[in-house]
mmCIF file of C-alpha atoms in Angstrom:
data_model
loop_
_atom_site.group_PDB
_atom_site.id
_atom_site.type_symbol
_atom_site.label_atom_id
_atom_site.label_comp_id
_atom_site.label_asym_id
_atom_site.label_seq_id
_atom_site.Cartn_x
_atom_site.Cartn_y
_atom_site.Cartn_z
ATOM 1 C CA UNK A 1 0.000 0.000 0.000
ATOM 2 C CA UNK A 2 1.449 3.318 -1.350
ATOM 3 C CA UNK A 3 1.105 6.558 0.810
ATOM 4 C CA UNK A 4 -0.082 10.054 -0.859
ATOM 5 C CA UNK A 5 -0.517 12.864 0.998
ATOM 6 C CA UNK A 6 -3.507 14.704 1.040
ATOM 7 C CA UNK A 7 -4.199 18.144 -0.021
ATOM 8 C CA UNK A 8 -7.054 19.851 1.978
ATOM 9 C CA UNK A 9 -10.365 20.412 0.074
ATOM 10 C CA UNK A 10 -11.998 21.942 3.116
ATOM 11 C CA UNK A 11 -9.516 24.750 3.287
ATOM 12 C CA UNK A 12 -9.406 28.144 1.280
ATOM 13 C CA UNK A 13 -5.677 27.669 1.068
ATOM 14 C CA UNK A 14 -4.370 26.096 -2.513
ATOM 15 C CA UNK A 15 -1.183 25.490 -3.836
ATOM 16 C CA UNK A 16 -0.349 27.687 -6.915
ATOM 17 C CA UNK A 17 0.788 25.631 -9.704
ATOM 18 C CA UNK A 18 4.712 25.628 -10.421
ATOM 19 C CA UNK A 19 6.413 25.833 -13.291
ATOM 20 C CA UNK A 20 9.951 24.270 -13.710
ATOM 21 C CA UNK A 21 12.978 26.630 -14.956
ATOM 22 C CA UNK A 22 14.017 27.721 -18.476
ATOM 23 C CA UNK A 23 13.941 24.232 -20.568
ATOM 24 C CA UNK A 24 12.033 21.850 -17.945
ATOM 25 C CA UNK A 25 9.029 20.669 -18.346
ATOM 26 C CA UNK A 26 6.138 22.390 -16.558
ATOM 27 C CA UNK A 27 2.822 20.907 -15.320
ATOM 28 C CA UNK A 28 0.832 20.688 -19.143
ATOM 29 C CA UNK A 29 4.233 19.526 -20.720
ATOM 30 C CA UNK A 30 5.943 16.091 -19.262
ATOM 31 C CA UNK A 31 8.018 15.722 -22.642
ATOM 32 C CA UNK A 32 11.065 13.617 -21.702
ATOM 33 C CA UNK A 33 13.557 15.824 -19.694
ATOM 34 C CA UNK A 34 16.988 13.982 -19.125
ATOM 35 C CA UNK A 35 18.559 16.916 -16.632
ATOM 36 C CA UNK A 36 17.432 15.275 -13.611
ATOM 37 C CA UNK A 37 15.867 11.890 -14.558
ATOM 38 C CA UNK A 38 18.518 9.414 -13.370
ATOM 39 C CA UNK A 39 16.003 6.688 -13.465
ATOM 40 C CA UNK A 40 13.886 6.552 -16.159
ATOM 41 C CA UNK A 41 12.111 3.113 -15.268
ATOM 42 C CA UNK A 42 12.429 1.815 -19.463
ATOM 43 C CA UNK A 43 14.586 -1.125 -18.077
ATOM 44 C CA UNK A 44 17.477 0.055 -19.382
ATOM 45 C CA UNK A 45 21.263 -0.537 -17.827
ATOM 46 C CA UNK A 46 22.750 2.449 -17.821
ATOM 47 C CA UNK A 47 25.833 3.632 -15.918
ATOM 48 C CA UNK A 48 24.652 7.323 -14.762
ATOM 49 C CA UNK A 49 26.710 9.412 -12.804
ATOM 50 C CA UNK A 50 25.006 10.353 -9.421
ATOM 51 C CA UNK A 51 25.443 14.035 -8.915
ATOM 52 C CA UNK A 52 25.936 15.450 -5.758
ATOM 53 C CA UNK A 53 23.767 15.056 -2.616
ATOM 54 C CA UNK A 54 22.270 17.957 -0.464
ATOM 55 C CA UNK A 55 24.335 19.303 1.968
ATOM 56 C CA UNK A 56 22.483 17.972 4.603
ATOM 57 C CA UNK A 57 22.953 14.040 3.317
ATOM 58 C CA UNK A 58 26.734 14.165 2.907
ATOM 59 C CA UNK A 59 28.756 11.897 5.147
ATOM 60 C CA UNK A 60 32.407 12.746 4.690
ATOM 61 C CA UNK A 61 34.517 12.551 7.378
ATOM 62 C CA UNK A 62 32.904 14.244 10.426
ATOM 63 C CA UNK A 63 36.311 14.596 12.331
ATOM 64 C CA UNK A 64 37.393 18.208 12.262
ATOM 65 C CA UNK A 65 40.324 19.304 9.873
ATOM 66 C CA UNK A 66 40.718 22.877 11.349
ATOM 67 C CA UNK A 67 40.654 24.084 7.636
ATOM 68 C CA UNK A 68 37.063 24.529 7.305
ATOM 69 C CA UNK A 69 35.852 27.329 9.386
ATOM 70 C CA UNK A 70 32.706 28.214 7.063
ATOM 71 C CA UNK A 71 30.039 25.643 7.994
ATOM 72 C CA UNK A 72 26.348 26.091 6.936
ATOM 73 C CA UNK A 73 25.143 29.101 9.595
ATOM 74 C CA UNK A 74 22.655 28.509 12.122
ATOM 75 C CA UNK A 75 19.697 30.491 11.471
ATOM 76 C CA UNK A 76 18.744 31.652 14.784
ATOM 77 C CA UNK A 77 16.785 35.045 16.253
ATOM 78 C CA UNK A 78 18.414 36.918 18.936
ATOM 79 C CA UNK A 79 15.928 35.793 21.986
ATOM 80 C CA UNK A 80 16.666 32.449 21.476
ATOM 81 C CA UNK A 81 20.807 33.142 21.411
ATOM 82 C CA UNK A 82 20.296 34.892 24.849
ATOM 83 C CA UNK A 83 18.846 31.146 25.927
ATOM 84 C CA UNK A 84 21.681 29.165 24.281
ATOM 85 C CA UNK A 85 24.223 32.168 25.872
ATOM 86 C CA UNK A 86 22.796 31.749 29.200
ATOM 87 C CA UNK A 87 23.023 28.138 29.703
ATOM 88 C CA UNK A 88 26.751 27.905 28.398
ATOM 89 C CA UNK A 89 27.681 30.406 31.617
ATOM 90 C CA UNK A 90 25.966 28.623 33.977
ATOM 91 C CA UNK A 91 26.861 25.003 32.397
ATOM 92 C CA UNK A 92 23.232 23.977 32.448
ATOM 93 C CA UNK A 93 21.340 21.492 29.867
ATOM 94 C CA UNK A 94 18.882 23.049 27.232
ATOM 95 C CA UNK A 95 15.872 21.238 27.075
ATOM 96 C CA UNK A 96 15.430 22.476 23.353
ATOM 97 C CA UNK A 97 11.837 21.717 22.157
ATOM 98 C CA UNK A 98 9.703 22.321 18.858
ATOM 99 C CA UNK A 99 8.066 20.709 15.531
ATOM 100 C CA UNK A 100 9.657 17.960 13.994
ATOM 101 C CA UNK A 101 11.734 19.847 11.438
ATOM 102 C CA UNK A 102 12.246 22.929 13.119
ATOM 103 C CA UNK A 103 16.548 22.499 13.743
ATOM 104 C CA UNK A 104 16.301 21.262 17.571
ATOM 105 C CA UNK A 105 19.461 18.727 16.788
ATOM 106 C CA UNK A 106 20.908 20.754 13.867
ATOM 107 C CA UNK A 107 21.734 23.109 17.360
ATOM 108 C CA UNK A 108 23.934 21.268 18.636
ATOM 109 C CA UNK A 109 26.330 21.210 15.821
ATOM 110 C CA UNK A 110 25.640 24.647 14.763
ATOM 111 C CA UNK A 111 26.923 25.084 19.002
ATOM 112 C CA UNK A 112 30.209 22.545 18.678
ATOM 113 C CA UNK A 113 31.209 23.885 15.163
ATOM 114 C CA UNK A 114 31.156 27.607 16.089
ATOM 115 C CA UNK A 115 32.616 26.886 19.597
ATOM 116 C CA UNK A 116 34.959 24.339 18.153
ATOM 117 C CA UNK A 117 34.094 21.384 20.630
ATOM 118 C CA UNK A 118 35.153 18.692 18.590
ATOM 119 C CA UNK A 119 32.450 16.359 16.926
ATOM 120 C CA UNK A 120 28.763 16.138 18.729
ATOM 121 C CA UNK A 121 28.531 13.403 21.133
ATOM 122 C CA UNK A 122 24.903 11.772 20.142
ATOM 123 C CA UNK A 123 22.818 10.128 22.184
ATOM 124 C CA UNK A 124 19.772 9.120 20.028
ATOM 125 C CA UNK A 125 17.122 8.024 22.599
ATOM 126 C CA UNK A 126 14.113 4.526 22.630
ATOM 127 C CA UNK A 127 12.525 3.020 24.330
ATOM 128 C CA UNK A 128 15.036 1.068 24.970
ATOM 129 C CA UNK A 129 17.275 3.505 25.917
ATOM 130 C CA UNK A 130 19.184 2.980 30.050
ATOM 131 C CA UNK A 131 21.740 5.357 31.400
ATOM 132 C CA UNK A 132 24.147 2.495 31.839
ATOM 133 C CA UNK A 133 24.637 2.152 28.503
ATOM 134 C CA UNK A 134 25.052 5.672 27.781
ATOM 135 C CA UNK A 135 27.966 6.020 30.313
ATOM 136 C CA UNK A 136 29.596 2.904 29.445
ATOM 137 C CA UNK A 137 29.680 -0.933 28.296
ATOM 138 C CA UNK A 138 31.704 -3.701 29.849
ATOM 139 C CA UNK A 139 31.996 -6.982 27.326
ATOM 140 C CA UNK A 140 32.405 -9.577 30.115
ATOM 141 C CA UNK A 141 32.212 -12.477 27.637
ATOM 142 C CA UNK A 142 34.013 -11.092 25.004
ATOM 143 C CA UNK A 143 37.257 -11.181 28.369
ATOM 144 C CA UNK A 144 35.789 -14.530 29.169
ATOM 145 C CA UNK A 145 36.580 -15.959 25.873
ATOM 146 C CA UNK A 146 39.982 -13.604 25.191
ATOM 147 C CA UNK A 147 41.167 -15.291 28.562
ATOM 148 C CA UNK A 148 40.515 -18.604 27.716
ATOM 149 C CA UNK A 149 42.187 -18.469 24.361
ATOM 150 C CA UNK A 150 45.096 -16.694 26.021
ATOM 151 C CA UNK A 151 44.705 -19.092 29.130
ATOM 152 C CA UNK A 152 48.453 -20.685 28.367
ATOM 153 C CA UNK A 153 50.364 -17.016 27.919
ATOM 154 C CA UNK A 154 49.076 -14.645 30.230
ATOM 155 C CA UNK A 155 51.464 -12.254 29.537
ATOM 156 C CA UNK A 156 49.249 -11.477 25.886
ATOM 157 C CA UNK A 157 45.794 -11.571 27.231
ATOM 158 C CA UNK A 158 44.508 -7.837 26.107
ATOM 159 C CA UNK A 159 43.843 -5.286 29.382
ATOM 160 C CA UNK A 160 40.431 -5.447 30.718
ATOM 161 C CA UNK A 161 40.366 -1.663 29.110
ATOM 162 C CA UNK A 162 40.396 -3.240 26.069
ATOM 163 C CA UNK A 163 36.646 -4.533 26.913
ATOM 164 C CA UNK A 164 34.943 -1.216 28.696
ATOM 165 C CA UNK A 165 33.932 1.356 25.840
ATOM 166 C CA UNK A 166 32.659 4.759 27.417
ATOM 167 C CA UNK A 167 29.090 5.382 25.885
ATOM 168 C CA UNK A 168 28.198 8.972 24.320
ATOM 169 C CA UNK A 169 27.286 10.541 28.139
ATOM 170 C CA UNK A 170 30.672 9.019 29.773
ATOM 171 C CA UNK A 171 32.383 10.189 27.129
ATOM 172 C CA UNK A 172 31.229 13.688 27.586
ATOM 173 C CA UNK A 173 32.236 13.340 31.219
ATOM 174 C CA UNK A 174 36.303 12.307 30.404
ATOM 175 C CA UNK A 175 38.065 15.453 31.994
ATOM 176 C CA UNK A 176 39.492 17.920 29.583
ATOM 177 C CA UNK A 177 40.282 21.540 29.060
ATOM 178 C CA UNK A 178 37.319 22.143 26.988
ATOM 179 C CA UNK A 179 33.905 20.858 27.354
ATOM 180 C CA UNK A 180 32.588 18.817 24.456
ATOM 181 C CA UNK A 181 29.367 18.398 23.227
ATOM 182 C CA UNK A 182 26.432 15.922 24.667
ATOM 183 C CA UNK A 183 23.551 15.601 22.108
ATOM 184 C CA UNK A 184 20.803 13.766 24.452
ATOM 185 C CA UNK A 185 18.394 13.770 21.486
ATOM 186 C CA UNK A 186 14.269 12.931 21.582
ATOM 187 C CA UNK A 187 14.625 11.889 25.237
ATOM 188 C CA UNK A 188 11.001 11.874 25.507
ATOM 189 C CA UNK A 189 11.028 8.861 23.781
ATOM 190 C CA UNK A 190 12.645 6.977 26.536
ATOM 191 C CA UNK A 191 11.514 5.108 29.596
ATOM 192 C CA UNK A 192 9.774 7.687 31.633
ATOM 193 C CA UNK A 193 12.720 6.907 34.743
ATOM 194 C CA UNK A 194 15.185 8.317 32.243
ATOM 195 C CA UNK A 195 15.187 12.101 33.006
ATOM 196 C CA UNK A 196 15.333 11.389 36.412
ATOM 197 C CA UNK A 197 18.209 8.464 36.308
ATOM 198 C CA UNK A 198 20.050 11.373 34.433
ATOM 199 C CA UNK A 199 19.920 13.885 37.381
ATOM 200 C CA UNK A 200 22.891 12.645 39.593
ATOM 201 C CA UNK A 201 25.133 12.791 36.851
ATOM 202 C CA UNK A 202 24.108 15.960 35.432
ATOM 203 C CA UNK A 203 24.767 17.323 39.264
ATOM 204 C CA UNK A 204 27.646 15.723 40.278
ATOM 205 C CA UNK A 205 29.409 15.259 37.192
ATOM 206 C CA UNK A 206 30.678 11.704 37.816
ATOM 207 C CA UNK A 207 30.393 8.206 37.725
ATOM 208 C CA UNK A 208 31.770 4.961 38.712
ATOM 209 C CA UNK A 209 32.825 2.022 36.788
ATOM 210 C CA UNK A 210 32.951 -1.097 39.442
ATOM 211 C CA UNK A 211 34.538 -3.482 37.034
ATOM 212 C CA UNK A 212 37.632 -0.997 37.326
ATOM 213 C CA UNK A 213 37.232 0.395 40.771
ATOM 214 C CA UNK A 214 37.327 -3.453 41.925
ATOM 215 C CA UNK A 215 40.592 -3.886 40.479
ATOM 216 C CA UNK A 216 43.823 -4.271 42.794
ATOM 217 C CA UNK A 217 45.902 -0.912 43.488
ATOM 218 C CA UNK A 218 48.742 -1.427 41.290
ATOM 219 C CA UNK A 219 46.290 -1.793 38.116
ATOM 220 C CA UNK A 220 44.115 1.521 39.455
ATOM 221 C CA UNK A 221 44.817 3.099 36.174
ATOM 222 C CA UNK A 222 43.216 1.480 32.783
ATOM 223 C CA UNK A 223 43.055 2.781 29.282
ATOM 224 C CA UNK A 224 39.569 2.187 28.015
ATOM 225 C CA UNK A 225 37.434 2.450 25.054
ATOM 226 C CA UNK A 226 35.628 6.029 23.972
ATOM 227 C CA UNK A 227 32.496 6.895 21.411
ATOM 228 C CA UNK A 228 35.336 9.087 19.718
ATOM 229 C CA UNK A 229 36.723 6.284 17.276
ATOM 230 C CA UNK A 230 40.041 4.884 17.903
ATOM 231 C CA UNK A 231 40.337 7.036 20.836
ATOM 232 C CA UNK A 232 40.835 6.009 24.637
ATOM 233 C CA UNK A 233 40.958 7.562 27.837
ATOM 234 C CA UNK A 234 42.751 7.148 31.663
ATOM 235 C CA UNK A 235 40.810 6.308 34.343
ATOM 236 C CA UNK A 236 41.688 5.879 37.820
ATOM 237 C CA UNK A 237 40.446 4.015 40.071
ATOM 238 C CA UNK A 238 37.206 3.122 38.353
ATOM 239 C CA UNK A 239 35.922 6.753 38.750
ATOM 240 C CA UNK A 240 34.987 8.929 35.651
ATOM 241 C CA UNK A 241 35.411 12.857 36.682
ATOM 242 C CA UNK A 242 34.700 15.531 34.027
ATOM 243 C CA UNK A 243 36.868 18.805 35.219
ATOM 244 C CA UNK A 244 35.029 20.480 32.331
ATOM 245 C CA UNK A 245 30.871 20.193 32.609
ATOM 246 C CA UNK A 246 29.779 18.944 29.070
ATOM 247 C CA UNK A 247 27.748 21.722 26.958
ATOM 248 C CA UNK A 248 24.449 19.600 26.883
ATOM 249 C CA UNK A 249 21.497 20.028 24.358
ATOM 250 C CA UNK A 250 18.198 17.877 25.162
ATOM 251 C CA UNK A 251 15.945 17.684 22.528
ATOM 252 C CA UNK A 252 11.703 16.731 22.921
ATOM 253 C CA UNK A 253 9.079 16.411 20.428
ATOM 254 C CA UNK A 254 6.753 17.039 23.538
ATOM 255 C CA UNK A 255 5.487 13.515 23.516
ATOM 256 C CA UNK A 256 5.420 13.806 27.341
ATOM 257 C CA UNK A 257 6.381 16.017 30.300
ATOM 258 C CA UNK A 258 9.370 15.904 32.208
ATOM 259 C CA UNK A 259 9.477 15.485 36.252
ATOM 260 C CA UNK A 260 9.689 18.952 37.917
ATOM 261 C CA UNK A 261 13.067 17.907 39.514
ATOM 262 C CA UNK A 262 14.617 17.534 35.873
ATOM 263 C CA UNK A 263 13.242 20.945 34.438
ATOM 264 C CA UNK A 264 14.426 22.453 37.170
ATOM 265 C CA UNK A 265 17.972 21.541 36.044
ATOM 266 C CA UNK A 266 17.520 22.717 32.614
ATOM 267 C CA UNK A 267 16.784 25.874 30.623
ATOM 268 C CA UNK A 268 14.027 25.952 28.317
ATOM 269 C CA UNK A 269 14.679 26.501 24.493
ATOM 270 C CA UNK A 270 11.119 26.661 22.154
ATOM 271 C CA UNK A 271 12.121 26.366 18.564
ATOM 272 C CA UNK A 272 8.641 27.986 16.689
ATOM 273 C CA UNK A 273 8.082 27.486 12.560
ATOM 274 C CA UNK A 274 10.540 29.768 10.783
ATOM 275 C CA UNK A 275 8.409 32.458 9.051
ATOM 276 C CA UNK A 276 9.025 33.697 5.809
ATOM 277 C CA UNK A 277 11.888 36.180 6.341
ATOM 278 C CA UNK A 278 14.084 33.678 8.047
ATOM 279 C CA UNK A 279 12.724 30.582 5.472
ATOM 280 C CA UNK A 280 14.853 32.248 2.649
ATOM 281 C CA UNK A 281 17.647 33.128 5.324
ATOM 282 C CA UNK A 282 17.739 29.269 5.885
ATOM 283 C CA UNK A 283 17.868 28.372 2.107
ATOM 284 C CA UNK A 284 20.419 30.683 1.145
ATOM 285 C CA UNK A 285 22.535 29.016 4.584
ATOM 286 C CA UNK A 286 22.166 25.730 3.081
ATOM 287 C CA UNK A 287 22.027 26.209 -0.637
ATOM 288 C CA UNK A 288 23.619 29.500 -1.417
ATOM 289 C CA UNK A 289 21.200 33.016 -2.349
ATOM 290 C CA UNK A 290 21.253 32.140 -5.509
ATOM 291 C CA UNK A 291 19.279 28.920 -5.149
ATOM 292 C CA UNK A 292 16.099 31.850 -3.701
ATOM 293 C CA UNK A 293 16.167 33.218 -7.566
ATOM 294 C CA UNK A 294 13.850 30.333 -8.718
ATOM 295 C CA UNK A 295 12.059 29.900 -5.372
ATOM 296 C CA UNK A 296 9.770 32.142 -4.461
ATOM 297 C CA UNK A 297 6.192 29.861 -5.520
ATOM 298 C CA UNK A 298 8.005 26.963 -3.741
ATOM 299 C CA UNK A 299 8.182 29.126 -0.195
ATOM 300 C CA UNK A 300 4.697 30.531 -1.272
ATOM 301 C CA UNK A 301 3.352 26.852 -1.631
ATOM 302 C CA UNK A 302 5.222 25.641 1.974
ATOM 303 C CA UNK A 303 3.753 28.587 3.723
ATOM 304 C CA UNK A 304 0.622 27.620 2.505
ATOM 305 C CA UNK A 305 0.551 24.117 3.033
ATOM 306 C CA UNK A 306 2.116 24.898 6.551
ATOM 307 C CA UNK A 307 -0.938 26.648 7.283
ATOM 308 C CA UNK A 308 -3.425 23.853 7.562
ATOM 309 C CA UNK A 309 -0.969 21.011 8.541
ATOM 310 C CA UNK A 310 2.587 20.563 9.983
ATOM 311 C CA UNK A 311 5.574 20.871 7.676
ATOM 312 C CA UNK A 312 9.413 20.513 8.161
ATOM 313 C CA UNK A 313 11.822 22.969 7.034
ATOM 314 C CA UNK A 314 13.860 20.126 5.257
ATOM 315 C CA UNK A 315 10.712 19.573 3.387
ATOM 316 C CA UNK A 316 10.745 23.146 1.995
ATOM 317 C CA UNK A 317 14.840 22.614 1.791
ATOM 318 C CA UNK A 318 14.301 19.314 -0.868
ATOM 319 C CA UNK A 319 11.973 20.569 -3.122
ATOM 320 C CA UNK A 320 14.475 24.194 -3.442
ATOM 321 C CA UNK A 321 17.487 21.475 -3.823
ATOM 322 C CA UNK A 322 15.245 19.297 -6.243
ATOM 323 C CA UNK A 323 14.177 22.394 -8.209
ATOM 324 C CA UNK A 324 17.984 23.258 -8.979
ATOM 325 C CA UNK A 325 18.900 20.715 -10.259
ATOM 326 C CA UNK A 326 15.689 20.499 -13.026
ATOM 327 C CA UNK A 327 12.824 18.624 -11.247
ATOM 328 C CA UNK A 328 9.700 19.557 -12.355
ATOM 329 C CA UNK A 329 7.320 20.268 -9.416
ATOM 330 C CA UNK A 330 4.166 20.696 -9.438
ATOM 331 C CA UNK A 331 1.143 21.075 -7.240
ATOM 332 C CA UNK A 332 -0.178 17.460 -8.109
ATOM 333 C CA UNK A 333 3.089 15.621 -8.799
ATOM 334 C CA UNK A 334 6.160 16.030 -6.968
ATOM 335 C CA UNK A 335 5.605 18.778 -5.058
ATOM 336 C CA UNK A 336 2.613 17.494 -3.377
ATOM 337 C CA UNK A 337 4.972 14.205 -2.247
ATOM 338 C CA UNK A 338 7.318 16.611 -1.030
ATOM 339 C CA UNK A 339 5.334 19.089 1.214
ATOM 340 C CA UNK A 340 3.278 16.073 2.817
ATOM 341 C CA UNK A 341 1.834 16.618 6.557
ATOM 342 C CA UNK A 342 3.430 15.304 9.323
ATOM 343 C CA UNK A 343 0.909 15.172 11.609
ATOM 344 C CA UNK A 344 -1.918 12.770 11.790
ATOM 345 C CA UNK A 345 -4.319 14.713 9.691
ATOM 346 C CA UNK A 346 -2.242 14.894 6.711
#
């Protein structure tokens, strides 16, 4: 069963039909148009170069080079700065809510890149989701069996570090002259003990790994495992100490409250729906101004369609990256795929 999104006949609000650039085809024409089409669905093997993806879908290497100091700017008013400003001085969480859509974890790069924290520690939360493993992971059986194959030289049997990998939150925690950055990202998605399980830490800053702090005096200090790949860290004496509180960013699609205690110990951040004005500032961030000279029906239809059922920026971001590059959208054919509601009436 195929999903298409509706368009609202109850509602005064239409779409205005969209016609493609110089030499694509518009809405009456659908002549064959080979700028775009990389799949033509005729059957045909054909070794097409892929061109290049948005901005937003490239995954070269995320480590930092220190060479690039121009990354895609954060399109933010100056109210909710003040927030972000506030909460870096007094090294508390934000609890960063909003739409789907509206840039809640695109903040916390925007924060490491222009602060230069290293990559974003991410902590994408389920229902699944426990504390422990977010601080760290011990492989007891993978030792077991590393012991046992070892069992007749001793001297090669890999360090117990070797088997404790610090999760995304004890990671964040590793002291260090500068903070890094904790993504804790849709935590309302988690058990509803999370929040609360995430309190001591948050306060004290520290944590304890037993399978280390058990260890006998003269092996108090281990090497062990990090998120950051190929990357370890020193701990002593089983404890994890951060000399540097993590900047933290909490994201919520406001699927639930959080427990008094928690908010307490965070600072509100409400991302609202871009309007218009800063729409085309987020465009011309992502794609460059030029990609707002063929745009303006395509921010005209979003605002439009936003009006009578939730939209994501990205949405409005695809079709502007789409159009570039020749697709012809229209208010029945792509277009209408691309601006589809998010919510349950859509």
């Amino acid at each position: 069963m195929s999903y298409e999104p509706e368009v609202s006949e109850a509602s005064d609000v239409s779409v205005p039909p969209l016609a493609g650039p110089a030499g694509v085809a518009g809405p009456a024409d659908v002549g064959e148009d080979a700028s775009w089409q990389l799949f033509r669905g005729d059957g045909t093997r054909r070794t097409t170069p892929l061109p290049a993806a948005p901005p937003w879908r490239r995954f070269s290497d995320p480590e930092p080079t220190g060479e690039d100091d121009d990354g895609p700017r954060y399109v933010i008013g100056a109210a909710e700065t003040d927030v972000i400003n506030a909460a870096l001085h007094l090294r508390r969480p934000l609890l960063v809510t909003g739409h789907p859509g509206t840039g809640k974890s695109s903040l916390a790069a925007a924060i490491a890149h222009e602060l230069d924290l290293g990559p974003v520690l991410h902590w994408p939360v389920n229902s699944r989701s426990t504390l422990q493993d977010a601080l760290y992971r011990y492989d007891a059986i993978g030792r077991l069996q590393e012991t046992n194959l070892h069992r007749d030289s001793p001297g090669d049997t890999p360090d117990i570090g070797t088997f404790v990998r610090l999760g995304p939150v004890g990671t964040a925690l590793v002291p260090a002259e500068r903070p890094r950055l904790l993504l804790v990202d849709e935590l309302d998605k988690g058990d509803i003990d999370l929040p609360n399980d995430l309190l001591t830490v948050f306060e004290d800053g520290t944590f304890e790994i037993p399978e280390l702090s058990r260890l006998p005096e003269d092996r108090s200090q281990v090497n062990v495992l990090t998120a950051d790949p190929h990357r370890r860290s020193l701990v002593t004496r089983g404890m994890v100490r951060c000399t540097e509180f993590p900047v933290v960013v909490i994201t919520s699609n406001g699927e639930r409250d959080f427990p008094p205690a928690f908010r307490r110990r965070c600072l509100p951040l409400h991302l609202g729906d871009p309007d218009e004005t800063r729409l085309r500032a987020i465009i011309a961030s992502h794609l460059g101004a030029r990609a707002l000279d063929g745009a303006e029906d395509l921010v005209t239809a979003f605002l439009n369609q936003r009006a009578v059922g939730e939209l994501a920026t990205d949405q409005l971001l695809n079709a502007v990256f789409l159009r570039s590059g020749g697709a012809r959208l229209d208010a029945d054919g792509l277009l209408k795929t691309l601006l589809h509601r998010l919510n349950s009436g859509g």
